Amino acid sequence: MANYLTALAVACVLGWTAAAQTPATPACLHGPGETPAQAARRRAALDLARKVNTTEVQAHFQGHTYYAISDLPGLASEMNGFKVQLSTDGATYTFSVKDTLDGCGFAYFSDQEGVIYSAAPIR
């Protein structure tokens, strides 16, 4: 009986230790519980994604090539906690607008087709 109680006590201590070391679930800023301030940030990021697509289409129409984010006039690579990454080979482009403040990793992405997608990482 004493061995049983000792084993139970050890199991409980190990269980509590493991539970204490489990990282907390990150706070998702976007989704059902989204605050008005976070919704405004998300809409601003979507507007930025639309501007990237529009500006790239205009650049391609004028110069028959797509440009890096640093070459696009008036577009920032960071805005209100969202980071823009853009890659191009001149004939195609792809970009993402990722929320660096969101624990769930919300993002928008698009390419030369002009369709904007919303995304979250696979867990």
PDB file of N, CA and C in Angstrom, residues 43-92:
ATOM      1  N   ARG A  43      -8.308  45.590 -41.178  1.00  0.00           N
ATOM      2  CA  ARG A  43      -8.813  46.259 -42.383  1.00  0.00           C
ATOM      3  C   ARG A  43      -7.730  47.121 -43.030  1.00  0.00           C
ATOM      4  N   ALA A  44      -6.920  47.787 -42.206  1.00  0.00           N
ATOM      5  CA  ALA A  44      -5.818  48.603 -42.739  1.00  0.00           C
ATOM      6  C   ALA A  44      -4.795  47.715 -43.450  1.00  0.00           C
ATOM      7  N   ALA A  45      -4.533  46.534 -42.904  1.00  0.00           N
ATOM      8  CA  ALA A  45      -3.607  45.596 -43.539  1.00  0.00           C
ATOM      9  C   ALA A  45      -4.178  45.085 -44.859  1.00  0.00           C
ATOM     10  N   LEU A  46      -5.482  44.843 -44.904  1.00  0.00           N
ATOM     11  CA  LEU A  46      -6.127  44.422 -46.147  1.00  0.00           C
ATOM     12  C   LEU A  46      -6.037  45.541 -47.187  1.00  0.00           C
ATOM     13  N   ASP A  47      -6.255  46.778 -46.769  1.00  0.00           N
ATOM     14  CA  ASP A  47      -6.099  47.917 -47.682  1.00  0.00           C
ATOM     15  C   ASP A  47      -4.680  47.986 -48.229  1.00  0.00           C
ATOM     16  N   LEU A  48      -3.695  47.729 -47.372  1.00  0.00           N
ATOM     17  CA  LEU A  48      -2.300  47.721 -47.809  1.00  0.00           C
ATOM     18  C   LEU A  48      -2.076  46.619 -48.843  1.00  0.00           C
ATOM     19  N   ALA A  49      -2.637  45.437 -48.608  1.00  0.00           N
ATOM     20  CA  ALA A  49      -2.504  44.339 -49.569  1.00  0.00           C
ATOM     21  C   ALA A  49      -3.125  44.729 -50.915  1.00  0.00           C
ATOM     22  N   ARG A  50      -4.260  45.385 -50.874  1.00  0.00           N
ATOM     23  CA  ARG A  50      -4.896  45.841 -52.119  1.00  0.00           C
ATOM     24  C   ARG A  50      -4.021  46.865 -52.839  1.00  0.00           C
ATOM     25  N   LYS A  51      -3.394  47.755 -52.072  1.00  0.00           N
ATOM     26  CA  LYS A  51      -2.516  48.759 -52.677  1.00  0.00           C
ATOM     27  C   LYS A  51      -1.296  48.113 -53.317  1.00  0.00           C
ATOM     28  N   VAL A  52      -0.743  47.071 -52.678  1.00  0.00           N
ATOM     29  CA  VAL A  52       0.402  46.368 -53.265  1.00  0.00           C
ATOM     30  C   VAL A  52      -0.013  45.777 -54.607  1.00  0.00           C
ATOM     31  N   ASN A  53      -1.145  45.076 -54.655  1.00  0.00           N
ATOM     32  CA  ASN A  53      -1.605  44.495 -55.915  1.00  0.00           C
ATOM     33  C   ASN A  53      -1.845  45.562 -56.975  1.00  0.00           C
ATOM     34  N   THR A  54      -2.520  46.629 -56.607  1.00  0.00           N
ATOM     35  CA  THR A  54      -2.824  47.698 -57.560  1.00  0.00           C
ATOM     36  C   THR A  54      -1.558  48.354 -58.086  1.00  0.00           C
ATOM     37  N   THR A  55      -0.626  48.645 -57.199  1.00  0.00           N
ATOM     38  CA  THR A  55       0.619  49.288 -57.597  1.00  0.00           C
ATOM     39  C   THR A  55       1.455  48.368 -58.486  1.00  0.00           C
ATOM     40  N   GLU A  56       1.485  47.082 -58.183  1.00  0.00           N
ATOM     41  CA  GLU A  56       2.222  46.129 -59.014  1.00  0.00           C
ATOM     42  C   GLU A  56       1.604  46.016 -60.408  1.00  0.00           C
ATOM     43  N   VAL A  57       0.283  46.015 -60.493  1.00  0.00           N
ATOM     44  CA  VAL A  57      -0.381  45.964 -61.797  1.00  0.00           C
ATOM     45  C   VAL A  57      -0.010  47.203 -62.616  1.00  0.00           C
ATOM     46  N   GLN A  58      -0.036  48.371 -61.976  1.00  0.00           N
ATOM     47  CA  GLN A  58       0.333  49.606 -62.681  1.00  0.00           C
ATOM     48  C   GLN A  58       1.796  49.570 -63.118  1.00  0.00           C
ATOM     49  N   ALA A  59       2.684  49.086 -62.243  1.00  0.00           N
ATOM     50  CA  ALA A  59       4.108  48.993 -62.568  1.00  0.00           C
ATOM     51  C   ALA A  59       4.323  48.043 -63.748  1.00  0.00           C
ATOM     52  N   HIS A  60       3.623  46.916 -63.743  1.00  0.00           N
ATOM     53  CA  HIS A  60       3.769  45.943 -64.821  1.00  0.00           C
ATOM     54  C   HIS A  60       3.232  46.499 -66.130  1.00  0.00           C
ATOM     55  N   PHE A  61       2.142  47.236 -66.063  1.00  0.00           N
ATOM     56  CA  PHE A  61       1.562  47.848 -67.261  1.00  0.00           C
ATOM     57  C   PHE A  61       2.535  48.863 -67.867  1.00  0.00           C
ATOM     58  N   GLN A  62       3.182  49.646 -67.018  1.00  0.00           N
ATOM     59  CA  GLN A  62       4.094  50.690 -67.495  1.00  0.00           C
ATOM     60  C   GLN A  62       5.466  50.135 -67.891  1.00  0.00           C
ATOM     61  N   GLY A  63       6.025  49.217 -67.092  1.00  0.00           N
ATOM     62  CA  GLY A  63       7.391  48.768 -67.327  1.00  0.00           C
ATOM     63  C   GLY A  63       7.531  47.311 -67.691  1.00  0.00           C
ATOM     64  N   HIS A  64       6.418  46.580 -67.816  1.00  0.00           N
ATOM     65  CA  HIS A  64       6.422  45.159 -68.163  1.00  0.00           C
ATOM     66  C   HIS A  64       7.249  44.306 -67.195  1.00  0.00           C
ATOM     67  N   THR A  65       7.301  44.735 -65.944  1.00  0.00           N
ATOM     68  CA  THR A  65       7.980  43.977 -64.897  1.00  0.00           C
ATOM     69  C   THR A  65       7.355  44.326 -63.560  1.00  0.00           C
ATOM     70  N   TYR A  66       7.504  43.441 -62.592  1.00  0.00           N
ATOM     71  CA  TYR A  66       7.037  43.713 -61.241  1.00  0.00           C
ATOM     72  C   TYR A  66       8.216  44.179 -60.404  1.00  0.00           C
ATOM     73  N   TYR A  67       7.915  44.957 -59.358  1.00  0.00           N
ATOM     74  CA  TYR A  67       8.963  45.592 -58.577  1.00  0.00           C
ATOM     75  C   TYR A  67       9.022  45.074 -57.145  1.00  0.00           C
ATOM     76  N   ALA A  68      10.184  45.259 -56.527  1.00  0.00           N
ATOM     77  CA  ALA A  68      10.366  44.951 -55.109  1.00  0.00           C
ATOM     78  C   ALA A  68       9.609  45.971 -54.275  1.00  0.00           C
ATOM     79  N   ILE A  69       9.298  45.624 -53.035  1.00  0.00           N
ATOM     80  CA  ILE A  69       8.529  46.526 -52.159  1.00  0.00           C
ATOM     81  C   ILE A  69       9.230  47.864 -51.982  1.00  0.00           C
ATOM     82  N   SER A  70      10.553  47.863 -51.943  1.00  0.00           N
ATOM     83  CA  SER A  70      11.296  49.117 -51.751  1.00  0.00           C
ATOM     84  C   SER A  70      11.174  50.040 -52.965  1.00  0.00           C
ATOM     85  N   ASP A  71      10.798  49.501 -54.120  1.00  0.00           N
ATOM     86  CA  ASP A  71      10.654  50.300 -55.335  1.00  0.00           C
ATOM     87  C   ASP A  71       9.229  50.797 -55.549  1.00  0.00           C
ATOM     88  N   LEU A  72       8.311  50.371 -54.717  1.00  0.00           N
ATOM     89  CA  LEU A  72       6.914  50.777 -54.874  1.00  0.00           C
ATOM     90  C   LEU A  72       6.665  52.072 -54.116  1.00  0.00           C
ATOM     91  N   PRO A  73       6.247  53.122 -54.802  1.00  0.00           N
ATOM     92  CA  PRO A  73       6.081  54.430 -54.142  1.00  0.00           C
ATOM     93  C   PRO A  73       4.958  54.447 -53.112  1.00  0.00           C
ATOM     94  N   GLY A  74       5.268  54.977 -51.946  1.00  0.00           N
ATOM     95  CA  GLY A  74       4.265  55.195 -50.909  1.00  0.00           C
ATOM     96  C   GLY A  74       3.815  53.963 -50.152  1.00  0.00           C
ATOM     97  N   LEU A  75       4.467  52.830 -50.341  1.00  0.00           N
ATOM     98  CA  LEU A  75       4.078  51.612 -49.634  1.00  0.00           C
ATOM     99  C   LEU A  75       5.165  51.219 -48.648  1.00  0.00           C
ATOM    100  N   ALA A  76       4.762  51.054 -47.412  1.00  0.00           N
ATOM    101  CA  ALA A  76       5.717  50.705 -46.353  1.00  0.00           C
ATOM    102  C   ALA A  76       5.857  49.189 -46.249  1.00  0.00           C
ATOM    103  N   SER A  77       7.006  48.733 -45.756  1.00  0.00           N
ATOM    104  CA  SER A  77       7.188  47.297 -45.534  1.00  0.00           C
ATOM    105  C   SER A  77       6.670  46.875 -44.155  1.00  0.00           C
ATOM    106  N   GLU A  78       6.341  47.848 -43.302  1.00  0.00           N
ATOM    107  CA  GLU A  78       5.702  47.580 -42.015  1.00  0.00           C
ATOM    108  C   GLU A  78       4.657  48.648 -41.742  1.00  0.00           C
ATOM    109  N   MET A  79       3.555  48.209 -41.116  1.00  0.00           N
ATOM    110  CA  MET A  79       2.488  49.147 -40.813  1.00  0.00           C
ATOM    111  C   MET A  79       1.671  48.636 -39.640  1.00  0.00           C
ATOM    112  N   ASN A  80       1.684  49.355 -38.563  1.00  0.00           N
ATOM    113  CA  ASN A  80       0.799  49.080 -37.427  1.00  0.00           C
ATOM    114  C   ASN A  80       0.860  47.624 -36.958  1.00  0.00           C
ATOM    115  N   GLY A  81       2.074  47.055 -36.920  1.00  0.00           N
ATOM    116  CA  GLY A  81       2.230  45.689 -36.456  1.00  0.00           C
ATOM    117  C   GLY A  81       2.126  44.636 -37.535  1.00  0.00           C
ATOM    118  N   PHE A  82       1.897  45.023 -38.771  1.00  0.00           N
ATOM    119  CA  PHE A  82       1.870  44.100 -39.893  1.00  0.00           C
ATOM    120  C   PHE A  82       3.137  44.287 -40.713  1.00  0.00           C
ATOM    121  N   LYS A  83       3.754  43.174 -41.085  1.00  0.00           N
ATOM    122  CA  LYS A  83       4.991  43.212 -41.867  1.00  0.00           C
ATOM    123  C   LYS A  83       4.717  42.686 -43.277  1.00  0.00           C
ATOM    124  N   VAL A  84       5.208  43.432 -44.271  1.00  0.00           N
ATOM    125  CA  VAL A  84       5.035  43.053 -45.672  1.00  0.00           C
ATOM    126  C   VAL A  84       6.326  42.426 -46.188  1.00  0.00           C
ATOM    127  N   GLN A  85       6.198  41.283 -46.833  1.00  0.00           N
ATOM    128  CA  GLN A  85       7.314  40.647 -47.529  1.00  0.00           C
ATOM    129  C   GLN A  85       6.870  40.423 -48.967  1.00  0.00           C
ATOM    130  N   LEU A  86       7.724  40.797 -49.917  1.00  0.00           N
ATOM    131  CA  LEU A  86       7.390  40.667 -51.320  1.00  0.00           C
ATOM    132  C   LEU A  86       8.577  40.063 -52.056  1.00  0.00           C
ATOM    133  N   SER A  87       8.308  39.082 -52.916  1.00  0.00           N
ATOM    134  CA  SER A  87       9.340  38.474 -53.743  1.00  0.00           C
ATOM    135  C   SER A  87       8.908  38.558 -55.198  1.00  0.00           C
ATOM    136  N   THR A  88       9.860  38.863 -56.069  1.00  0.00           N
ATOM    137  CA  THR A  88       9.559  38.939 -57.497  1.00  0.00           C
ATOM    138  C   THR A  88      10.761  38.505 -58.313  1.00  0.00           C
ATOM    139  N   ASP A  89      10.472  37.935 -59.465  1.00  0.00           N
ATOM    140  CA  ASP A  89      11.514  37.642 -60.442  1.00  0.00           C
ATOM    141  C   ASP A  89      11.350  38.548 -61.659  1.00  0.00           C
ATOM    142  N   GLY A  90      10.475  39.543 -61.548  1.00  0.00           N
ATOM    143  CA  GLY A  90      10.193  40.467 -62.631  1.00  0.00           C
ATOM    144  C   GLY A  90       8.981  40.054 -63.454  1.00  0.00           C
ATOM    145  N   ALA A  91       8.795  38.742 -63.644  1.00  0.00           N
ATOM    146  CA  ALA A  91       7.669  38.241 -64.425  1.00  0.00           C
ATOM    147  C   ALA A  91       6.484  37.854 -63.539  1.00  0.00           C
ATOM    148  N   THR A  92       6.744  37.557 -62.263  1.00  0.00           N
ATOM    149  CA  THR A  92       5.713  37.199 -61.291  1.00  0.00           C
ATOM    150  C   THR A  92       6.080  37.818 -59.951  1.00  0.00           C
TER     151      THR A  92
END
